[in-house]
Coordinates of N, CA, C and O in Angstrom, one line a residue:
M1 N -5.8 33.0 12.9 CA -5.2 31.7 13.2 C -6.2 30.6 13.3 O -7.3 30.8 13.6
I2 N -5.7 29.4 13.0 CA -6.6 28.3 13.0 C -5.9 27.3 14.1 O -4.7 27.1 14.0
V3 N -6.7 26.8 15.0 CA -6.2 25.9 16.0 C -6.7 24.5 15.6 O -7.9 24.2 15.5
K4 N -5.7 23.6 15.5 CA -6.0 22.2 15.2 C -5.2 21.3 16.1 O -4.0 21.5 16.1
S5 N -5.8 20.5 16.8 CA -5.1 19.5 17.7 C -4.1 20.3 18.7 O -3.0 19.8 18.9
G6 N -4.6 21.4 19.2 CA -3.7 22.2 20.1 C -2.6 23.0 19.5 O -1.9 23.7 20.1
K7 N -2.5 22.9 18.2 CA -1.4 23.7 17.5 C -2.1 24.8 16.7 O -3.1 24.7 16.1
V8 N -1.4 25.9 16.6 CA -1.9 27.1 15.9 C -1.2 27.1 14.5 O 0.0 27.0 14.4
V9 N -2.1 27.2 13.5 CA -1.6 27.4 12.1 C -2.0 28.7 11.6 O -3.2 29.1 11.8
S10 N -1.1 29.5 11.1 CA -1.4 30.8 10.7 C -2.3 30.8 9.4 O -2.1 30.0 8.5
Y11 N -3.2 31.8 9.4 CA -4.0 31.9 8.2 C -3.2 32.2 7.0 O -3.4 31.8 5.9
D12 N -2.1 33.0 7.2 CA -1.2 33.4 6.1 C -0.6 32.2 5.5 O -0.5 32.1 4.3
K13 N -0.2 31.2 6.3 CA 0.5 30.0 5.8 C -0.5 29.2 5.0 O -0.2 28.7 3.9
I14 N -1.7 29.1 5.4 CA -2.7 28.3 4.7 C -3.1 29.0 3.4 O -3.3 28.4 2.4
S15 N -3.2 30.4 3.5 CA -3.5 31.2 2.3 C -2.4 31.0 1.2 O -2.8 30.8 0.0
K16 N -1.2 31.0 1.6 CA -0.1 30.8 0.7 C -0.1 29.4 0.0 O 0.1 29.2 -1.1
M17 N -0.4 28.4 0.9 CA -0.5 27.1 0.4 C -1.7 27.0 -0.6 O -1.5 26.4 -1.7
N18 N -2.8 27.6 -0.3 CA -3.9 27.6 -1.2 C -3.6 28.2 -2.5 O -4.0 27.7 -3.6
A19 N -2.9 29.3 -2.5 CA -2.5 30.1 -3.7 C -1.6 29.2 -4.6 O -1.7 29.1 -5.8
F20 N -0.6 28.5 -3.9 CA 0.2 27.5 -4.6 C -0.6 26.5 -5.3 O -0.4 26.1 -6.5
L21 N -1.5 25.9 -4.6 CA -2.3 24.8 -5.2 C -3.2 25.2 -6.3 O -3.6 24.4 -7.2
K22 N -3.5 26.5 -6.4 CA -4.4 27.0 -7.5 C -3.5 27.2 -8.8 O -4.1 27.3 -9.9
E23 N -2.2 27.2 -8.6 CA -1.3 27.3 -9.8 C -1.0 25.9 -10.4 O 0.0 25.3 -10.0
K24 N -1.9 25.5 -11.2 CA -1.8 24.1 -11.7 C -0.5 23.7 -12.3 O 0.0 22.6 -12.1
S25 N 0.1 24.6 -13.1 CA 1.4 24.3 -13.7 C 2.5 24.1 -12.7 O 3.3 23.2 -12.8
K26 N 2.5 24.9 -11.6 CA 3.5 24.7 -10.5 C 3.3 23.4 -9.8 O 4.2 22.7 -9.5
V27 N 2.0 23.1 -9.5 CA 1.7 21.8 -8.8 C 2.2 20.6 -9.7 O 2.8 19.7 -9.2
S28 N 1.8 20.7 -11.0 CA 2.2 19.7 -11.9 C 3.7 19.5 -12.0 O 4.3 18.4 -12.0
D29 N 4.4 20.6 -12.1 CA 5.9 20.6 -12.2 C 6.5 20.0 -10.9 O 7.4 19.2 -10.9
F30 N 5.9 20.4 -9.8 CA 6.3 19.8 -8.5 C 6.2 18.3 -8.4 O 7.1 17.6 -8.1
L31 N 5.0 17.8 -8.8 CA 4.7 16.4 -8.7 C 5.5 15.6 -9.7 O 5.9 14.5 -9.4
N32 N 5.9 16.2 -10.8 CA 6.8 15.5 -11.8 C 8.2 15.4 -11.2 O 8.8 14.4 -11.5
R33 N 8.6 16.3 -10.4 CA 10.0 16.3 -9.8 C 10.0 15.4 -8.6 O 11.0 14.7 -8.3
Y34 N 8.9 15.3 -7.9 CA 8.8 14.5 -6.6 C 7.7 13.5 -6.8 O 6.7 13.5 -6.2
S35 N 7.9 12.5 -7.7 CA 6.8 11.7 -8.2 C 6.5 10.5 -7.3 O 5.3 10.1 -7.2
S36 N 7.4 10.0 -6.5 CA 7.1 8.8 -5.6 C 8.0 8.9 -4.4 O 9.2 8.8 -4.5
G37 N 7.3 9.1 -3.3 CA 8.1 9.1 -2.0 C 7.5 10.0 -1.0 O 6.4 10.5 -1.2
V38 N 8.2 10.3 0.1 CA 7.9 11.2 1.1 C 8.9 12.3 1.1 O 10.1 12.1 1.2
Y39 N 8.3 13.5 1.0 CA 9.2 14.7 1.0 C 8.8 15.7 2.0 O 7.6 15.9 2.2
F40 N 9.7 16.3 2.7 CA 9.4 17.4 3.6 C 9.5 18.7 2.9 O 10.5 19.0 2.2
G41 N 8.5 19.6 3.1 CA 8.5 20.8 2.4 C 9.7 21.7 2.6 O 10.1 22.3 1.6
S42 N 10.3 21.7 3.7 CA 11.6 22.5 3.9 C 12.7 21.9 3.0 O 13.7 22.7 2.8
N43 N 12.6 20.7 2.5 CA 13.6 20.2 1.6 C 13.3 20.3 0.2 O 13.9 19.7 -0.7
T44 N 12.3 21.1 -0.1 CA 11.9 21.3 -1.5 C 12.2 22.8 -1.9 O 12.6 23.6 -1.0
D45 N 12.0 23.1 -3.1 CA 12.2 24.5 -3.5 C 11.0 25.4 -3.5 O 10.9 26.5 -4.0
I46 N 9.9 24.8 -2.9 CA 8.6 25.6 -2.7 C 8.5 26.0 -1.3 O 8.2 25.2 -0.4
S47 N 8.7 27.3 -1.0 CA 8.7 27.8 0.4 C 7.4 27.7 1.0 O 7.3 27.5 2.3
H48 N 6.3 27.6 0.3 CA 5.0 27.5 0.9 C 4.7 26.1 1.5 O 3.8 25.9 2.2
L49 N 5.6 25.2 1.2 CA 5.4 23.8 1.7 C 6.2 23.6 3.0 O 6.1 22.5 3.6
N50 N 6.9 24.6 3.5 CA 7.6 24.5 4.8 C 6.5 24.2 5.9 O 5.5 24.8 5.9
G51 N 6.8 23.2 6.7 CA 5.8 22.8 7.7 C 4.9 21.7 7.3 O 4.1 21.2 8.1
F52 N 5.0 21.3 6.0 CA 4.1 20.3 5.5 C 5.0 19.2 5.0 O 6.2 19.3 4.7
S53 N 4.4 18.0 4.8 CA 5.1 16.9 4.1 C 4.2 16.5 2.9 O 3.0 16.7 2.9
I54 N 4.9 15.9 1.9 CA 4.2 15.5 0.7 C 4.4 14.0 0.6 O 5.6 13.5 0.6
I55 N 3.4 13.2 0.4 CA 3.5 11.8 0.2 C 2.9 11.6 -1.2 O 1.8 12.0 -1.5
S56 N 3.7 11.1 -2.1 CA 3.3 11.0 -3.5 C 3.6 9.6 -4.1 O 4.5 8.9 -3.6
E57 N 2.8 9.2 -5.1 CA 3.0 7.9 -5.7 C 2.6 8.0 -7.2 O 1.5 8.6 -7.5
E58 N 3.4 7.5 -8.0 CA 3.1 7.5 -9.5 C 2.1 6.3 -9.7 O 2.2 5.3 -9.1
Y59 N 1.2 6.5 -10.7 CA 0.4 5.4 -11.2 C 0.5 5.3 -12.7 O 0.7 6.3 -13.4
S60 N 0.2 4.1 -13.2 CA 0.2 3.9 -14.6 C -1.2 3.9 -15.1 O -2.1 3.2 -14.6
A61 N -1.5 4.7 -16.2 CA -2.8 4.8 -16.7 C -2.9 4.0 -18.0 O -3.9 4.0 -18.7
G62 N -1.9 3.2 -18.3 CA -1.9 2.3 -19.5 C -1.4 3.1 -20.7 O -1.3 4.3 -20.8
S63 N -1.0 2.3 -21.8 CA -0.5 2.9 -23.0 C 0.6 3.9 -22.8 O 0.7 4.9 -23.6
G64 N 1.4 3.7 -21.8 CA 2.5 4.6 -21.6 C 2.2 5.8 -20.8 O 3.0 6.7 -20.6
S65 N 0.9 6.0 -20.5 CA 0.5 7.2 -19.8 C 0.6 7.0 -18.3 O 0.4 5.8 -17.8
S66 N 0.9 8.0 -17.5 CA 1.0 7.9 -16.1 C 0.6 9.2 -15.5 O 0.5 10.2 -16.1
G67 N 0.5 9.2 -14.1 CA 0.2 10.3 -13.4 C 0.8 10.2 -12.0 O 1.3 9.2 -11.6
V68 N 0.6 11.2 -11.2 CA 1.1 11.2 -9.8 C 0.0 11.7 -8.9 O -0.7 12.6 -9.2
L69 N -0.2 10.9 -7.8 CA -1.2 11.3 -6.8 C -0.4 11.7 -5.6 O 0.6 11.1 -5.2
G70 N -0.8 12.9 -5.1 CA 0.0 13.4 -3.9 C -0.9 13.8 -2.8 O -2.1 14.3 -3.0
L71 N -0.4 13.7 -1.6 CA -1.1 14.1 -0.4 C -0.2 15.1 0.4 O 0.9 14.8 0.6
I72 N -0.7 16.2 0.6 CA 0.0 17.2 1.4 C -0.6 17.2 2.8 O -1.8 17.3 3.0
C73 N 0.3 17.0 3.8 CA -0.2 16.8 5.2 C 0.8 17.5 6.1 O 1.9 17.9 5.7
P74 N 0.4 17.7 7.4 CA 1.3 18.3 8.4 C 2.5 17.4 8.5 O 2.5 16.2 8.3
I75 N 3.6 18.0 8.9 CA 4.9 17.2 9.2 C 4.6 16.1 10.2 O 5.0 15.0 10.0
R76 N 3.9 16.4 11.2 CA 3.5 15.4 12.2 C 2.2 14.7 11.8 O 1.1 15.2 12.0
T77 N 2.4 13.6 11.1 CA 1.2 12.9 10.6 C 1.5 11.4 10.8 O 2.6 11.0 11.1
N78 N 0.4 10.6 10.6 CA 0.6 9.2 10.8 C 1.0 8.6 9.5 O 0.3 8.1 8.7
Y79 N 2.4 8.6 9.3 CA 2.9 8.1 8.1 C 2.6 6.6 7.8 O 2.5 6.2 6.7
S80 N 2.6 5.8 8.9 CA 2.4 4.4 8.7 C 1.0 4.1 8.2 O 0.7 3.1 7.6
L81 N 0.1 5.0 8.3 CA -1.3 4.9 7.7 C -1.3 5.6 6.4 O -1.9 5.1 5.4
C82 N -0.8 6.8 6.3 CA -0.9 7.6 5.0 C -0.1 7.0 3.9 O -0.6 7.1 2.7
I83 N 1.1 6.5 4.1 CA 1.9 6.0 2.9 C 1.2 4.9 2.2 O 1.0 4.9 1.0
P84 N 0.8 3.8 3.0 CA 0.1 2.7 2.2 C -1.2 3.2 1.6 O -1.6 2.6 0.6
T85 N -1.9 4.1 2.2 CA -3.2 4.6 1.7 C -2.9 5.3 0.4 O -3.7 5.1 -0.6
V86 N -1.9 6.2 0.3 CA -1.6 6.9 -0.9 C -1.2 5.9 -2.0 O -1.7 6.0 -3.2
K87 N -0.4 4.9 -1.7 CA 0.0 3.8 -2.6 C -1.2 3.1 -3.2 O -1.3 2.8 -4.4
Y88 N -2.1 2.7 -2.3 CA -3.3 2.0 -2.7 C -4.2 2.8 -3.6 O -4.7 2.4 -4.6
V89 N -4.5 4.1 -3.2 CA -5.3 4.9 -4.0 C -4.7 5.2 -5.4 O -5.4 5.2 -6.4
A90 N -3.4 5.3 -5.4 CA -2.7 5.5 -6.7 C -2.9 4.2 -7.6 O -3.2 4.3 -8.8
E91 N -2.7 3.1 -7.0 CA -2.9 1.8 -7.7 C -4.3 1.7 -8.2 O -4.5 1.3 -9.4
V92 N -5.3 1.9 -7.4 CA -6.7 1.9 -7.8 C -7.0 2.9 -8.9 O -7.7 2.6 -9.9
T93 N -6.5 4.1 -8.7 CA -6.7 5.2 -9.7 C -6.2 4.7 -11.1 O -6.9 4.9 -12.1
G94 N -5.0 4.1 -11.1 CA -4.5 3.6 -12.4 C -5.4 2.5 -13.0 O -5.6 2.5 -14.2
K95 N -5.9 1.6 -12.2 CA -6.7 0.5 -12.7 C -8.0 1.1 -13.2 O -8.5 0.7 -14.2
V96 N -8.6 2.1 -12.5 CA -9.9 2.7 -12.9 C -9.7 3.4 -14.3 O -10.5 3.2 -15.2
I97 N -8.6 4.2 -14.4 CA -8.3 4.9 -15.6 C -8.1 3.9 -16.8 O -8.6 4.1 -17.9
R98 N -7.3 2.9 -16.5 CA -7.1 1.9 -17.6 C -8.4 1.2 -18.0 O -8.7 0.9 -19.2
G99 N -9.3 1.0 -17.0 CA -10.6 0.4 -17.3 C -11.5 1.4 -18.2 O -12.2 0.9 -19.1
I100 N -11.4 2.6 -17.9 CA -12.2 3.6 -18.6 C -11.6 3.8 -20.1 O -12.4 3.8 -21.0
V101 N -10.3 3.8 -20.2 CA -9.8 4.0 -21.6 C -9.6 2.6 -22.3 O -9.2 2.6 -23.5
G102 N -9.9 1.5 -21.7 CA -9.9 0.2 -22.3 C -8.6 -0.4 -22.4 O -8.4 -1.4 -23.2
A103 N -7.6 0.0 -21.6 CA -6.3 -0.7 -21.6 C -6.5 -1.9 -20.7 O -6.6 -1.8 -19.5
D104 N -6.5 -3.1 -21.2 CA -6.7 -4.4 -20.5 C -5.4 -5.1 -20.1 O -5.3 -6.3 -20.2
Y105 N -4.4 -4.3 -19.6 CA -3.2 -5.0 -19.2 C -2.6 -4.3 -18.0 O -2.9 -3.2 -17.7
E106 N -1.8 -5.1 -17.3 CA -1.1 -4.6 -16.1 C 0.3 -4.3 -16.6 O 0.9 -5.1 -17.3
E107 N 0.9 -3.2 -16.1 CA 2.3 -2.9 -16.4 C 3.1 -3.4 -15.3 O 2.8 -3.5 -14.2

């Protein structure tokens, strides 16, 4: 067991989450279905996400390309800080990628 902020998190739960994250195709499929917003793990079809929330935001990489940035965090988290941070990082990620590939336009 792991104790964080007075709460006990089972090693098994963390191990299952880690196994899910290693399956890139499953993570990619998940982020494509839940591309922008706040989702609670218990409301998804991935049982390993129960007890977690997912904050995700889509970004534009230019030339019609896009991606999704996601943050997996405990259900009890500071959403008022995390949501704008994820949105900002997604926006900056899109700008950086557009700069690298030479797309000089905003969508």
